[in-house]
Amino acid sequence: MATQTSDLLAAAAPRTVDVVRGIADDQLDLPTPCRDYAVRDLLNHLFQVVVNFQDLAVKRQVEWAEKPDHLGDGWRDRFAVETDRLVAAWSDPSTLEGVSPGMGMPQAVVGGMALLDLTVHGWDLAVATCQPYEPAPEVVAELHGLVERLGPTARRVGVFADPVPTPTPGAPDLAHLLSQTGRAPTWSR
């Protein structure tokens, strides 16, 4: 990635943390743009991403099959703490060297995947709970290349849906990024 992954994560993190802090308990069962995921499910997934990618930064194996419930007491504050730890975990330039033993991909791609989840799921949660969300422009710009690179494989394994058309040719960069991950940028519940 052209800019240090931790710098991009540091730009993305507060925006997603703000969205998570703004989710009310009575919104946890609302639908999201992620098919088959309610807000609660997506929060648990994003929590797992934030925690597991800390270990992936230091090239440790992670367990994706376990689906812990992270939404106990103080979950909003714990999400903020874990997100800070994610940024710190990727701050050493050596985290981008080599291939991830847990993912079998270049470490730079793995770091980009954490950034992608933090950004796109931040948008997912924001629109599901009717909150504003404006990702950092440098993050969106960086993610376009990653989504283009990962898209065919991600679609084949069901991580991305097929691309959807953007609402207008002059749509913002975020709308183009979302559409490439299979999300309708105009989604609403």
Short mmCIF file of C-alpha atoms in Angstrom, two decimals:
data_model
loop_
_atom_site.label_atom_id
_atom_site.label_comp_id
_atom_site.label_asym_id
_atom_site.label_seq_id
_atom_site.Cartn_x
_atom_site.Cartn_y
_atom_site.Cartn_z
CA MET A 1 0.00 0.00 0.00
CA ALA A 2 1.33 3.41 -0.95
CA THR A 3 0.83 4.96 2.49
CA GLN A 4 1.75 3.18 5.71
CA THR A 5 -1.13 0.88 6.63
CA SER A 6 -1.20 2.15 10.22
CA ASP A 7 -1.62 5.75 9.00
CA LEU A 8 -4.60 4.73 6.92
CA LEU A 9 -6.05 2.68 9.77
CA ALA A 10 -5.54 5.68 12.07
CA ALA A 11 -7.51 7.83 9.60
CA ALA A 12 -10.30 5.26 9.26
CA ALA A 13 -10.63 4.09 12.86
CA PRO A 14 -12.14 7.15 14.58
CA ARG A 15 -14.86 7.41 11.95
CA THR A 16 -15.96 3.82 12.47
CA VAL A 17 -15.57 4.06 16.25
CA ASP A 18 -17.90 7.09 16.19
CA VAL A 19 -20.50 5.07 14.29
CA VAL A 20 -20.20 2.15 16.72
CA ARG A 21 -20.55 4.49 19.69
CA GLY A 22 -23.71 5.91 18.08
CA ILE A 23 -25.50 2.56 17.80
CA ALA A 24 -28.35 2.29 20.29
CA ASP A 25 -29.20 -1.02 21.92
CA ASP A 26 -32.62 -0.99 20.24
CA GLN A 27 -30.90 -0.88 16.82
CA LEU A 28 -29.03 -4.17 17.20
CA ASP A 29 -31.62 -6.21 15.31
CA LEU A 30 -31.93 -3.83 12.33
CA PRO A 31 -30.93 -5.11 8.87
CA THR A 32 -27.68 -4.01 7.22
CA PRO A 33 -26.47 -3.88 3.62
CA CYS A 34 -24.63 -7.16 4.36
CA ARG A 35 -27.10 -9.84 3.44
CA ASP A 36 -27.97 -12.14 6.33
CA TYR A 37 -26.38 -9.77 8.88
CA ALA A 38 -28.30 -7.69 11.40
CA VAL A 39 -26.45 -4.85 13.13
CA ARG A 40 -25.59 -7.18 16.05
CA ASP A 41 -24.09 -9.79 13.70
CA LEU A 42 -22.07 -7.23 11.79
CA LEU A 43 -20.77 -5.67 15.01
CA ASN A 44 -19.62 -9.07 16.23
CA HIS A 45 -17.96 -9.74 12.87
CA LEU A 46 -16.21 -6.36 12.87
CA PHE A 47 -15.10 -6.87 16.47
CA GLN A 48 -13.60 -10.23 15.46
CA VAL A 49 -11.85 -8.59 12.49
CA VAL A 50 -10.37 -5.86 14.69
CA VAL A 51 -9.10 -8.41 17.22
CA ASN A 52 -7.88 -11.06 14.76
CA PHE A 53 -6.06 -8.63 12.51
CA GLN A 54 -3.97 -7.54 15.50
CA ASP A 55 -2.57 -11.08 15.58
CA LEU A 56 -2.26 -11.21 11.80
CA ALA A 57 -0.09 -8.07 11.96
CA VAL A 58 2.52 -10.05 13.90
CA LYS A 59 2.04 -13.12 11.70
CA ARG A 60 0.19 -15.24 14.25
CA GLN A 61 -2.50 -17.73 13.28
CA VAL A 62 -6.07 -16.71 14.09
CA GLU A 63 -9.30 -18.61 14.57
CA TRP A 64 -12.16 -17.46 12.34
CA ALA A 65 -14.53 -20.35 13.07
CA GLU A 66 -15.24 -19.17 16.61
CA LYS A 67 -18.01 -16.58 16.68
CA PRO A 68 -17.82 -14.97 20.13
CA ASP A 69 -20.45 -12.49 21.27
CA HIS A 70 -18.54 -9.27 21.90
CA LEU A 71 -21.59 -7.21 22.84
CA GLY A 72 -21.46 -7.56 26.62
CA ASP A 73 -21.12 -4.66 29.05
CA GLY A 74 -19.05 -1.78 27.76
CA TRP A 75 -18.79 -3.11 24.19
CA ARG A 76 -18.62 0.35 22.62
CA ASP A 77 -15.61 1.32 24.74
CA ARG A 78 -13.97 -2.08 24.21
CA PHE A 79 -14.40 -1.69 20.45
CA ALA A 80 -12.59 1.67 20.63
CA VAL A 81 -9.75 0.14 22.66
CA GLU A 82 -9.38 -2.84 20.31
CA THR A 83 -9.41 -0.54 17.29
CA ASP A 84 -6.58 1.51 18.83
CA ARG A 85 -4.70 -1.75 19.34
CA LEU A 86 -5.28 -2.65 15.69
CA VAL A 87 -3.70 0.61 14.55
CA ALA A 88 -0.76 0.10 16.92
CA ALA A 89 -0.29 -3.51 15.77
CA TRP A 90 0.22 -2.41 12.16
CA SER A 91 2.50 0.54 13.05
CA ASP A 92 5.74 -1.43 12.72
CA PRO A 93 6.79 -1.37 9.03
CA SER A 94 7.91 -5.01 9.34
CA THR A 95 4.24 -6.03 9.61
CA LEU A 96 4.02 -5.48 5.84
CA GLU A 97 6.88 -7.85 5.03
CA GLY A 98 6.44 -11.39 3.82
CA VAL A 99 3.43 -13.61 3.57
CA SER A 100 0.84 -14.12 6.29
CA PRO A 101 1.04 -17.67 7.64
CA GLY A 102 -2.62 -17.47 8.60
CA MET A 103 -3.97 -16.04 5.36
CA GLY A 104 -1.42 -17.14 2.76
CA MET A 105 -1.33 -13.66 1.26
CA PRO A 106 1.20 -10.86 1.27
CA GLN A 107 1.11 -9.02 4.58
CA ALA A 108 0.45 -5.70 2.79
CA VAL A 109 -2.75 -7.19 1.37
CA VAL A 110 -3.76 -8.51 4.79
CA GLY A 111 -3.32 -5.05 6.30
CA GLY A 112 -5.41 -3.64 3.47
CA MET A 113 -8.15 -6.16 4.24
CA ALA A 114 -8.35 -4.85 7.81
CA LEU A 115 -8.65 -1.32 6.43
CA LEU A 116 -11.32 -2.41 3.96
CA ASP A 117 -13.45 -4.09 6.63
CA LEU A 118 -13.11 -1.16 9.01
CA THR A 119 -14.15 1.30 6.30
CA VAL A 120 -16.88 -0.57 4.43
CA HIS A 121 -18.44 -2.05 7.55
CA GLY A 122 -18.33 1.42 9.11
CA TRP A 123 -20.52 2.56 6.22
CA ASP A 124 -22.74 -0.55 6.54
CA LEU A 125 -23.37 0.16 10.22
CA ALA A 126 -23.88 3.88 9.63
CA VAL A 127 -26.55 3.46 6.97
CA ALA A 128 -28.24 0.66 8.94
CA THR A 129 -28.55 2.94 11.98
CA CYS A 130 -29.20 6.21 10.09
CA GLN A 131 -25.92 7.86 11.05
CA PRO A 132 -23.66 10.06 8.94
CA TYR A 133 -20.44 8.51 7.71
CA GLU A 134 -17.69 10.12 5.70
CA PRO A 135 -14.57 7.97 5.31
CA ALA A 136 -11.18 9.58 4.95
CA PRO A 137 -10.61 10.33 1.24
CA GLU A 138 -7.08 8.89 1.31
CA VAL A 139 -8.46 5.62 2.67
CA VAL A 140 -11.08 5.30 -0.07
CA ALA A 141 -8.48 6.12 -2.72
CA GLU A 142 -6.16 3.42 -1.39
CA LEU A 143 -8.91 0.81 -1.20
CA HIS A 144 -9.94 1.04 -4.85
CA GLY A 145 -6.83 -0.83 -5.99
CA LEU A 146 -7.20 -3.46 -3.29
CA VAL A 147 -10.84 -4.13 -4.16
CA GLU A 148 -9.95 -4.38 -7.83
CA ARG A 149 -7.19 -6.86 -6.99
CA LEU A 150 -9.23 -8.98 -4.55
CA GLY A 151 -12.59 -8.66 -6.30
CA PRO A 152 -12.62 -11.77 -8.50
CA THR A 153 -11.55 -14.09 -5.68
CA ALA A 154 -13.75 -12.33 -3.11
CA ARG A 155 -16.78 -12.73 -5.39
CA ARG A 156 -16.00 -16.38 -6.08
CA VAL A 157 -15.87 -17.22 -2.35
CA GLY A 158 -18.88 -15.07 -1.47
CA VAL A 159 -17.11 -12.28 0.42
CA PHE A 160 -18.22 -9.69 -2.17
CA ALA A 161 -21.43 -9.80 -4.14
CA ASP A 162 -21.40 -8.96 -7.84
CA PRO A 163 -20.71 -5.28 -8.53
CA VAL A 164 -23.74 -3.02 -8.70
CA PRO A 165 -24.04 0.12 -10.81
CA THR A 166 -23.29 3.40 -9.10
CA PRO A 167 -26.23 5.80 -8.96
CA THR A 168 -24.66 8.38 -11.28
CA PRO A 169 -21.52 8.59 -13.40
CA GLY A 170 -20.15 11.40 -11.20
CA ALA A 171 -20.86 9.57 -7.94
CA PRO A 172 -18.37 10.02 -5.07
CA ASP A 173 -15.40 7.67 -4.76
CA LEU A 174 -17.07 5.92 -1.82
CA ALA A 175 -20.07 5.01 -3.99
CA HIS A 176 -17.75 3.42 -6.56
CA LEU A 177 -15.90 1.49 -3.86
CA LEU A 178 -19.15 0.23 -2.32
CA SER A 179 -20.54 -0.81 -5.69
CA GLN A 180 -17.40 -2.86 -6.40
CA THR A 181 -17.98 -4.80 -3.16
CA GLY A 182 -21.55 -5.54 -4.24
CA ARG A 183 -23.26 -2.90 -2.15
CA ALA A 184 -25.86 -0.52 -3.47
CA PRO A 185 -24.55 2.91 -2.44
CA THR A 186 -28.17 4.08 -2.14
CA TRP A 187 -29.12 1.25 0.26
CA SER A 188 -31.56 2.14 3.01
CA ARG A 189 -33.77 0.10 5.26
#
